[in-house]
Amino acid sequence: MNITLGVLGIAVAMASAAVGVFMVIARRTARVQLCAWLVLGGATLSVFAMERALITRDFSVSYVAENGSHATPALFNVATLWAALEGSILLWAFILAGYLVLVAVKFRRQMHDPLVGWAMGVLFCVCCFFFVLMFNWPNLDLAQPFRRVDVPAGFEGPGPNPLLQNHWLMAVHPPMLYLGYVGFTVPFAFAVAALATGRLGEGWLLETRRWTLFAWAFLTAGIILGAWWSWDVLGWGGYWGWDPVENASLLPWLTGTAYLHSVMVQERRGMLRVWNLSLVCATFSLTILGTFLTRSGLVDSVHAFSADAVGPALLVFFALVVVVTVGLIAWRGDQLRSVGQIDSALSREASFLANNLLFGVFAFVVLLGTVFPLIVEAVDGNRISVGTPFFDRMTMPVGLLLLFLMAVAPVLPWRKTTTEKLAERLMWPGWAAAAALLIALLMGARGLAPLLAFMLAGFAGAAALRQLALAARRQGWRGLVGRTNGGMVVHLGVVVVAVALAASNSYLHRSEFSVAPGEVAYANGHEIAYVGTQNRVFDNKITTEALVLVDGEAVRPGVSRFNNGAVVRTPGTKSSPIRDIQVAVLDLPETPGEPVGLRVTVQPLTLWLWIGGAIMLVGAVLSVFPGRRRAPTQPVSAALPGIPLRNSSGDAVTRLDTSDTSDTSVPNPKVPNSQIKVG
């Protein structure tokens, strides 16, 4: 029953996506939306069938036999859907089908527009690829979740990876990450549509800005939650290890962040058209590359899944995307020439360009360190590793420069300014930077890199607060919403994260020792007292917890032995706004009364990583809402064609049809929305 429903759902979704492509080509717009709903319906049926199989422990389904178990707790049993290769591909396709329907509904009245039609066609093609991966092809096993297997009577199943069933974030982190990954398909589809139709003005940017922002916000949440999970579960005293799969999620975040900045330059000045299209296409390509790294079995990672055929299929798809998008950009090269230019180095567009170059360097360094070992192994068979020191040494200067630009860019006007005006606007942020440096020194901070980070964080944070204060004074509470002001809130979150990163990495203290019951040890001035151990029995594991008093407060690190024989160590953490103290068990006593081996990690300001991430998400939400409407003002490049009118918050007041780039007329704000074309 479950296999039949699952295969039927995949077949319906795959066929509907293929038919949708032909409906777009034939311009049967009424059928396009129906095809989108059928794709979502098929995907939903397949997800329902898989969840039903997991909940009922239907071991005739290969995926359940390989990853399910009667002993798996209910929450993790549901989350097993994305705990392994085939299920994660199914979740990916399901989310993609959801985005497909949202686009179809949002643009239902513009479905006749070639730009929207091409975008829908690209979305259908991407959907079709992922459902082809999962279909039960004879003699070809790519990522088939609904293969039938025979299991002996009384079969229990191994359950998911033990690391994936001992923390509730397993139910939240992967879906958030996938919502971000998959969400970038929408702006990519519109970028390809703009290249295919020649509608290369700013219209497609306006239509996809919020889609990109939502995808970026989900990816940000996924990365922050993943770091929290790593800190709270793995017990190695860290939250980011430059793991290849961690890097795979960071890469599209970097290029997506660069795009969100540079798109404002194109909207305002008609510049960076090639750069923005390249960033959108690169971001989507990097999500496919990240999927390949995670699911090809090429990298050793706690996140990675082992697979055979699906890896080459994803690599071919990645190469196809790169070749097609690069070819389209080259084909339209003459039409993509910027109609504006940078007038002065002291201008907002110049700072955004520098910002983008730094994000590009950051992404290149991370990509190089991630794929270089794979390239070396493919060429000569030698296995090498690129460790944390390389990434820290190469990315730290870029991060510091980005903090500096975060302070300078918001106070710069478009086109140009004077050094006197810039100095006046940066006076208070400069004093804040000096104060931050002095406070850090008084609190005992030492070292050039962390002191620079604290100083630049004070500089950037004060600049963002200055902008928000000015906006609030002019506009009241609406001074906190809109793209510009919401972006300042995001900047505040980034500043908080930067301070937490600098403090927790630079002043980490780790101690390892053995301590007997009743004895007291000291770690970086903190009293560690071991009381004893106790066993807790669960359906899927037996956990031995050590009761440890940290400055008199109880924490319970433990060692869990799962039914499949795996051993997982879980730390106990005493958290506060000043510092986190994490205790992990290294060696359990064989008999009561013997010493226990402990590792104690003391890291300052770790809690602020999660607080800073939350502030970033709040800022992203505030950026979605339009700011206070003012009378439309012409951009500084008013004579340039295809540039929409803007209000003071940077939001479009109306849209200009850029299909004819010779049209330089000023659009009438009173034109009804039904008469405004997309693009």
XYZ file of C-alpha atoms in Angstrom, residues 27-489:
463
model
C 1.510 28.881 -23.866
C -1.451 27.006 -22.407
C -1.403 29.253 -19.365
C -4.607 27.859 -17.873
C -3.004 24.411 -17.725
C 0.280 25.583 -16.204
C -1.230 26.268 -12.792
C -3.057 22.917 -12.870
C 0.244 21.147 -13.575
C 1.853 22.949 -10.650
C -0.883 21.766 -8.292
C -0.547 18.207 -9.624
C 3.191 18.288 -8.941
C 2.525 19.350 -5.354
C -0.245 16.777 -5.025
C 2.049 13.977 -6.182
C 4.848 15.116 -3.892
C 2.446 15.357 -0.943
C 1.147 11.852 -1.628
C 4.700 10.481 -1.652
C 5.625 12.245 1.592
C 2.407 10.992 3.197
C 3.178 7.440 2.077
C 6.713 7.607 3.474
C 5.624 9.056 6.818
C 2.889 6.428 7.030
C 5.458 3.716 6.332
C 7.794 5.105 9.019
C 5.057 5.461 11.626
C 3.645 1.980 10.972
C 7.154 0.480 10.658
C 6.438 -0.913 7.195
C 9.769 -2.649 6.651
C 8.783 -3.774 3.166
C 9.755 -0.235 2.124
C 13.526 -0.224 1.615
C 14.006 3.195 3.169
C 12.163 2.156 6.335
C 14.089 -1.120 6.528
C 17.375 0.749 6.317
C 16.532 3.647 8.640
C 13.448 2.812 10.691
C 13.099 0.960 13.961
C 10.415 0.058 16.479
C 12.617 1.621 19.169
C 12.950 5.045 17.543
C 11.063 7.729 19.542
C 8.062 9.285 17.825
C 9.624 12.682 17.077
C 12.737 11.182 15.509
C 10.687 8.564 13.707
C 8.859 11.351 11.855
C 12.154 13.178 11.266
C 13.678 10.006 9.813
C 12.130 11.183 6.540
C 15.171 13.441 6.057
C 17.702 11.346 7.995
C 19.151 9.593 4.933
C 19.706 10.012 1.212
C 16.424 9.011 -0.432
C 14.218 10.684 2.158
C 16.166 13.933 2.015
C 15.761 14.037 -1.776
C 12.023 13.444 -1.265
C 11.831 16.344 1.201
C 13.779 18.539 -1.234
C 11.346 17.754 -4.056
C 8.332 18.310 -1.786
C 9.548 21.768 -0.742
C 10.377 22.609 -4.360
C 6.838 21.630 -5.383
C 5.528 23.955 -2.683
C 7.557 26.856 -4.056
C 6.323 25.996 -7.552
C 2.694 26.354 -6.469
C 3.394 29.570 -4.566
C 4.917 31.106 -7.696
C 2.006 29.881 -9.821
C -0.515 31.421 -7.421
C 1.409 34.665 -6.966
C 1.718 35.261 -10.714
C -1.528 33.665 -11.853
C -2.680 36.894 -13.521
C 0.672 37.329 -15.298
C 1.006 33.737 -16.506
C 0.682 34.933 -20.109
C 3.791 37.082 -19.654
C 6.810 35.363 -21.307
C 9.018 36.198 -18.316
C 6.724 34.368 -15.897
C 6.205 31.561 -18.392
C 9.910 30.927 -18.752
C 10.369 31.063 -14.972
C 7.648 28.457 -14.524
C 9.293 26.338 -17.209
C 12.631 26.414 -15.365
C 10.916 25.482 -12.092
C 9.148 22.581 -13.805
C 12.470 21.366 -15.240
C 14.191 21.402 -11.844
C 11.201 19.588 -10.290
C 11.286 17.000 -13.048
C 14.981 16.302 -12.407
C 14.479 15.548 -8.724
C 11.451 13.326 -9.309
C 13.346 11.448 -12.030
C 15.991 10.693 -9.395
C 13.363 9.047 -7.171
C 11.306 7.131 -9.737
C 11.568 3.324 -9.671
C 13.401 2.886 -12.964
C 14.136 -0.746 -13.880
C 17.785 -1.675 -13.298
C 18.647 1.876 -12.217
C 18.767 2.882 -8.562
C 19.442 6.594 -8.189
C 17.613 7.664 -5.033
C 14.540 5.443 -4.937
C 12.794 5.697 -1.550
C 10.059 3.198 -2.397
C 11.947 0.071 -3.419
C 10.415 -3.158 -2.105
C 12.516 -5.457 0.065
C 11.873 -8.690 1.937
C 12.832 -8.811 5.616
C 12.718 -11.775 7.998
C 9.995 -12.138 10.586
C 10.672 -10.107 13.712
C 12.916 -7.653 11.896
C 13.454 -4.565 14.075
C 15.415 -2.206 11.855
C 18.614 -0.314 12.741
C 17.003 3.102 13.184
C 18.534 6.371 11.959
C 22.099 7.430 12.681
C 22.342 7.737 16.502
C 23.642 11.310 16.169
C 20.364 12.142 14.424
C 18.106 10.877 17.187
C 19.366 12.444 20.376
C 18.369 16.107 19.981
C 15.101 17.797 19.053
C 16.841 20.081 16.542
C 16.873 17.117 14.161
C 13.205 17.953 13.559
C 13.914 21.620 12.776
C 17.416 22.194 11.406
C 17.269 20.171 8.127
C 13.837 21.485 7.000
C 14.970 25.062 7.663
C 18.139 24.467 5.666
C 16.180 22.935 2.789
C 13.666 25.789 2.753
C 16.627 28.093 2.214
C 18.420 25.884 -0.289
C 15.351 25.233 -2.405
C 14.029 28.781 -2.087
C 16.903 30.108 -4.196
C 15.447 28.191 -7.146
C 12.807 30.924 -7.581
C 15.160 33.886 -8.235
C 17.294 31.558 -10.362
C 14.285 30.686 -12.487
C 13.442 34.356 -13.036
C 17.083 35.163 -13.830
C 17.146 32.466 -16.526
C 13.788 33.744 -17.776
C 15.156 37.276 -18.027
C 18.146 36.026 -20.002
C 15.998 33.881 -22.275
C 13.445 36.596 -23.036
C 15.870 39.505 -23.180
C 13.968 41.284 -20.403
C 17.203 42.376 -18.768
C 16.022 45.475 -16.946
C 15.174 45.646 -13.278
C 11.667 44.170 -13.409
C 12.675 40.594 -12.588
C 14.663 41.862 -9.619
C 11.604 43.556 -8.149
C 9.520 40.435 -8.552
C 12.018 38.146 -6.829
C 13.466 40.368 -4.086
C 11.207 39.034 -1.337
C 11.570 35.437 -2.563
C 15.338 35.798 -2.254
C 15.011 37.380 1.169
C 12.828 34.547 2.450
C 15.248 31.931 1.119
C 18.168 33.784 2.715
C 16.337 33.985 6.048
C 15.543 30.259 6.069
C 19.140 29.393 5.163
C 20.407 31.710 7.914
C 18.114 30.023 10.428
C 19.277 26.603 9.255
C 22.958 27.492 9.643
C 22.476 29.024 13.100
C 20.396 26.051 14.276
C 23.012 23.677 12.902
C 25.748 25.446 14.856
C 23.597 25.305 18.000
C 22.959 21.600 17.456
C 26.663 20.932 17.007
C 27.490 22.847 20.196
C 24.772 21.174 22.226
C 25.268 17.595 21.040
C 28.722 16.695 19.773
C 30.628 17.691 22.907
C 33.826 18.769 21.166
C 33.571 22.301 22.499
C 32.705 24.003 19.236
C 29.887 24.991 16.935
C 31.602 25.281 13.552
C 34.377 22.995 12.374
C 34.669 23.956 8.685
C 33.224 20.572 7.867
C 32.774 20.175 4.056
C 29.014 19.929 4.418
C 28.899 22.929 6.755
C 30.854 24.807 4.105
C 28.378 23.655 1.473
C 25.603 25.494 3.310
C 27.771 28.572 3.899
C 28.681 29.028 0.217
C 25.185 29.873 -1.108
C 24.627 32.017 1.990
C 27.681 34.115 1.090
C 26.713 34.592 -2.555
C 23.059 35.163 -1.607
C 24.098 37.835 0.882
C 26.254 39.507 -1.753
C 23.314 39.495 -4.157
C 20.944 41.102 -1.640
C 23.412 43.969 -1.346
C 24.335 44.439 -4.998
C 20.764 44.208 -6.260
C 20.121 47.601 -4.689
C 22.829 49.105 -6.894
C 21.181 47.752 -10.030
C 17.731 48.942 -8.968
C 19.002 52.408 -8.132
C 21.772 52.978 -10.711
C 21.278 50.324 -13.398
C 24.727 48.863 -12.633
C 26.108 45.386 -11.898
C 23.646 43.587 -14.173
C 26.089 40.841 -15.160
C 27.284 40.549 -11.572
C 23.758 40.150 -10.170
C 22.755 37.542 -12.728
C 25.991 35.702 -12.040
C 25.374 35.801 -8.278
C 21.835 34.434 -8.604
C 22.965 31.630 -10.890
C 25.998 30.901 -8.708
C 23.848 30.716 -5.581
C 21.541 28.130 -7.119
C 24.495 26.219 -8.569
C 26.127 26.117 -5.133
C 22.970 24.639 -3.608
C 23.234 21.807 -6.139
C 26.957 21.464 -5.412
C 26.169 21.324 -1.704
C 23.603 18.604 -2.360
C 26.224 16.697 -4.344
C 28.779 16.969 -1.532
C 26.253 15.823 1.050
C 24.876 12.916 -0.941
C 27.741 11.701 -3.113
C 29.625 9.878 -0.376
C 32.845 11.664 -1.410
C 33.398 13.506 1.871
C 33.778 12.170 5.378
C 31.305 14.099 7.483
C 28.742 13.580 10.197
C 26.299 15.165 7.735
C 27.196 13.162 4.635
C 25.221 10.266 3.175
C 26.731 7.435 1.170
C 25.459 6.885 -2.344
C 26.544 5.498 -5.690
C 24.571 6.621 -8.724
C 22.971 9.781 -7.363
C 26.330 11.534 -6.956
C 27.204 11.488 -10.672
C 23.629 12.486 -11.554
C 23.822 15.555 -9.302
C 27.272 16.426 -10.657
C 25.981 16.255 -14.245
C 23.020 18.464 -13.307
C 25.363 20.948 -11.613
C 27.576 21.069 -14.702
C 24.529 21.530 -16.944
C 23.292 24.452 -14.841
C 26.706 26.122 -14.946
C 27.149 25.661 -18.695
C 23.642 26.877 -19.549
C 23.737 29.944 -17.305
C 27.246 30.973 -18.361
C 26.210 30.521 -21.985
C 23.107 32.642 -21.545
C 25.027 35.434 -19.831
C 27.660 35.376 -22.579
C 24.923 35.414 -25.231
C 23.319 38.508 -23.719
C 26.617 40.176 -22.906
C 26.114 43.221 -25.138
C 22.663 43.905 -23.682
C 23.911 43.554 -20.118
C 26.276 46.472 -20.239
C 25.714 48.768 -17.283
C 23.944 52.014 -18.051
C 25.437 53.703 -14.973
C 28.916 54.051 -13.593
C 30.592 54.702 -10.271
C 31.206 58.424 -9.922
C 33.293 58.353 -6.752
C 34.985 55.912 -4.399
C 33.106 57.712 -1.592
C 29.659 56.501 -2.664
C 27.255 53.821 -1.589
C 27.530 51.937 -4.872
C 31.333 51.833 -4.557
C 31.060 50.451 -1.022
C 28.552 47.840 -2.178
C 30.908 46.810 -4.963
C 33.756 46.422 -2.455
C 31.380 44.488 -0.196
C 30.546 42.122 -3.058
C 34.184 41.577 -3.924
C 34.915 40.625 -0.316
C 31.992 38.204 -0.216
C 33.276 36.744 -3.470
C 36.770 36.279 -2.013
C 35.257 34.712 1.120
C 33.214 32.267 -0.971
C 36.203 31.409 -3.167
C 38.398 30.625 -0.155
C 35.730 28.382 1.368
C 35.070 26.665 -1.968
C 38.785 26.136 -2.607
C 39.384 24.648 0.830
C 36.351 22.390 0.443
C 36.862 20.944 -3.047
C 40.662 21.040 -3.344
C 41.134 17.759 -1.421
C 38.553 16.116 -3.694
C 40.342 17.372 -6.818
C 43.723 16.134 -5.548
C 42.271 12.723 -4.746
C 40.616 12.498 -8.170
C 43.879 13.419 -9.955
C 46.513 11.336 -8.171
C 44.643 9.269 -5.590
C 46.244 10.955 -2.570
C 43.949 12.007 0.267
C 44.743 15.344 1.863
C 42.809 17.480 4.291
C 42.375 21.223 4.651
C 41.838 21.962 8.307
C 40.502 24.737 10.471
C 43.776 26.751 10.558
C 43.600 27.343 6.791
C 40.026 28.605 6.899
C 40.584 30.748 9.992
C 43.741 32.320 8.618
C 42.255 33.054 5.185
C 38.777 34.222 6.186
C 39.579 36.321 9.255
C 40.977 39.345 7.343
C 37.992 39.254 4.978
C 35.581 39.177 7.905
C 37.259 42.185 9.538
C 37.090 44.183 6.304
C 33.401 43.308 5.954
C 32.782 44.674 9.451
C 34.496 47.908 8.447
C 32.349 48.247 5.325
C 29.218 47.533 7.390
C 29.953 50.730 9.292
C 30.891 52.906 6.334
C 28.400 51.835 3.641
C 25.129 52.880 5.369
C 26.263 56.474 5.913
C 27.437 56.971 2.326
C 25.012 58.626 -0.119
C 24.540 57.522 -3.705
C 26.954 58.877 -6.330
C 29.405 60.823 -4.144
C 30.072 62.738 -0.969
C 32.830 64.754 0.627
C 35.323 63.530 3.181
C 34.061 66.217 5.575
C 30.493 64.934 5.390
C 31.645 61.337 5.781
C 33.754 62.233 8.823
C 30.778 64.021 10.370
C 28.522 61.007 9.918
C 31.128 58.582 11.244
C 32.018 60.639 14.318
C 29.747 58.827 16.761
C 30.486 55.348 15.341
C 34.178 56.219 15.661
C 33.772 57.083 19.328
C 31.832 53.851 19.813
C 34.701 51.896 18.226
C 37.187 53.501 20.610
C 34.912 52.771 23.573
C 34.519 49.131 22.501
C 38.287 48.749 22.264
C 38.805 50.337 25.694
C 36.158 48.149 27.330
C 37.689 45.030 25.777
C 41.136 45.972 27.114
C 39.779 46.697 30.575
C 38.064 43.298 30.614
C 41.360 41.597 29.857
C 41.038 40.991 26.133
C 44.355 40.556 24.349
C 45.467 39.695 20.840
C 45.392 41.777 17.666
C 42.635 39.908 15.808
C 40.022 39.803 18.611
C 40.718 43.418 19.608
C 40.245 44.511 15.993
C 37.028 42.498 15.858
C 35.658 44.151 19.016
C 36.621 47.619 17.797
C 35.124 47.146 14.320
C 32.023 45.564 15.823
C 31.510 48.687 17.929
C 32.087 50.777 14.796
C 29.550 48.851 12.692
C 27.004 48.466 15.490
C 27.006 52.177 16.265
C 26.626 53.018 12.563
C 23.580 50.741 12.324
C 22.064 52.186 15.510
C 22.640 55.689 14.189
C 20.725 54.889 11.009
C 17.864 53.304 12.961
C 17.696 56.255 15.368
C 17.502 58.740 12.494
C 14.827 56.685 10.754
C 12.794 56.322 13.954
C 13.008 60.056 14.626
C 11.667 60.810 11.153
C 9.137 58.000 10.791
C 8.310 56.728 14.269
C 7.932 52.970 14.641
C 7.916 52.561 10.868
C 11.554 53.536 10.976
C 12.277 49.913 11.903
C 10.665 48.369 8.815
C 11.538 48.416 5.143
C 14.520 47.016 3.320
C 17.028 49.645 4.424
C 16.012 49.805 8.080
C 15.391 46.075 8.396
C 18.842 45.608 6.905
C 20.283 47.697 9.720
C 18.687 45.316 12.220
